[in-house]
Amino acid sequence: MRQSSLVVVANRLPLDDNVAPDGACEWRRSPGGLAGALRAILQQTPATWVGWGGSIGDARPLPDIGPLRLCPIPLGEEELRGYYEGFANSTLWPLYHDAVEQPVFDRGWWETYRAVNRRFAEATAEVAERGATVWVQDYHLQLVPQLLRELRPDVLIGFFLHVPFPPPELFMQLPRRLELLRGMLGADLVGFQRPQAAHNVAQLAAKLLGARGADDAIILEDRVVRTGAFPVSIDVAEMRSLSARPYVLNQARQLRQDLGSHKRVLLSVDRLDYTKGIEHRLTAYSELLRDGKVKVRDAVMVQVAVPSRERVENYRGLRDRIEREVGRINGEYGRVGQPAIHYLNQPFDRADLAALYQAADVMVVTPLRDGMNLVAKEFVAARRDDTGALVLSEFAGAAAELGDAFLVNPHDVDGLKETLLQALAATPGDLATRMSAMRSYLTTHDIHAWARAYLTELEPARSLSR
Ligand code: ADP
Ligand code: G6P
């Protein structure tokens, strides 16, 4: 087994093993923010990525992506149910997102979650060079830092949580809270999207583990665990250069024409997830149509919602409800050849996404809770001429950085309606001021700056922890 000095461990590999319509296997970019963000930084760095390839059963060997080696972890049907669909996505995911859906505590899932975390830790221990840096990602693998420390005390271990870390009173509901906290604190540096998360963890470590310390360093037995906020970002240069391509510019023009050249275009792009606030957004838009504040002849909404975690109960119900609601709104307010909402349930490639971002007047990003939300940042990076409005939920991590957006509480449907109208009515001057401030912020806060900040902070932990 070839070894690397940098190993990234994430539930998903950057490529997803998919079955093409003709039955053949094909690889495509994995969905979601984590894979896209990490892929951007690892394309130029010699490293190994340990992760699951997205299919059930044996893992097929995978070719390198440039200097990046892929180490696939196999997952069987039962493991997928207990670890991924169960504990990760039916217990931790809803709990970490403010319990906007009820977390399920199923005792059977825990053992599988622990066993799969152990498999990831063992595979990582094999591919890490002596003294390597290992960077573990997200809630699926929260036990890996401690498991890996036991197997390989020589390696430097980082952990980054892409999703929010909940307030202590919610975390305390978890039947396995002690093990989960200890598992994560097995790292030398634990990174979060927001400073509040580090504060929550310091409080819990004191309460549950008798640890001492502060928001930036927890003293646990004989070790110091550093913590901090490192807001993740996007490949700004990639999105900028995509947006300047003639194909994308043409495509954006074509989209405007197809949607009705004189119409205002509102756009949303989400994984089909109940944390994204799609239903609240549809209610707000439908009421604006009902009240006559927005007219189908003047405006159109485009909702891109790519299917996600479809075998998990909460997600199936969500898709049905959204499709029914879009049908109802179009039935009630649409006209022949002029739907109120275009609903696209498909994956798009990067260039087509860039064209959509450029074609929109108002980007509506209204999650009920989101670790970061990279779509908001992609939209800003794609607006080369400082036009366009971003309506952004206060409950997305991105709101802390993109304060020049039209910030909104998505639970407040009246407030959401007002904010949408405000964004539609904003003057070009106001929009340009806001957009140019957000664009210049992103220039210096891109994905490379994120990785640099995290890894630079991780390195001094070497001397602290041993
Ligand atoms: P999450 O990680 O929860 O899915 P983010 O907004 O942080 O949310 O990241 C979503 C990522 O998935 C973005 O990079 C976005 O461009 C990508 N994405 C979303 N919808 C689609 C789609 N229909 N086709 C392709 N990529 C998509
Ligand atoms: C979020 C999570 C990621 C996850 C992604 C897509 O961004 O933080 O860890 O990979 O959603 O979800 P999926 O279940 O398809 O991997």
mmCIF file with all atom_site columns, C-alpha atoms in Angstrom, residues 334-339:
data_model
loop_
_atom_site.group_PDB
_atom_site.id
_atom_site.type_symbol
_atom_site.label_atom_id
_atom_site.label_alt_id
_atom_site.label_comp_id
_atom_site.label_asym_id
_atom_site.label_entity_id
_atom_site.label_seq_id
_atom_site.pdbx_PDB_ins_code
_atom_site.Cartn_x
_atom_site.Cartn_y
_atom_site.Cartn_z
_atom_site.occupancy
_atom_site.B_iso_or_equiv
_atom_site.pdbx_formal_charge
_atom_site.auth_seq_id
_atom_site.auth_comp_id
_atom_site.auth_asym_id
_atom_site.auth_atom_id
_atom_site.pdbx_PDB_model_num
ATOM 1 C CA . GLY A 1 334 ? -49.380 29.834 -14.162 1.00 0.00 ? 334 GLY A CA 1
ATOM 2 C CA . ARG A 1 335 ? -50.576 30.599 -17.667 1.00 0.00 ? 335 ARG A CA 1
ATOM 3 C CA . VAL A 1 336 ? -50.224 28.614 -20.843 1.00 0.00 ? 336 VAL A CA 1
ATOM 4 C CA . GLY A 1 337 ? -46.502 28.689 -21.675 1.00 0.00 ? 337 GLY A CA 1
ATOM 5 C CA . GLN A 1 338 ? -45.783 30.723 -18.514 1.00 0.00 ? 338 GLN A CA 1
ATOM 6 C CA . PRO A 1 339 ? -45.347 28.661 -15.370 1.00 0.00 ? 339 PRO A CA 1
#
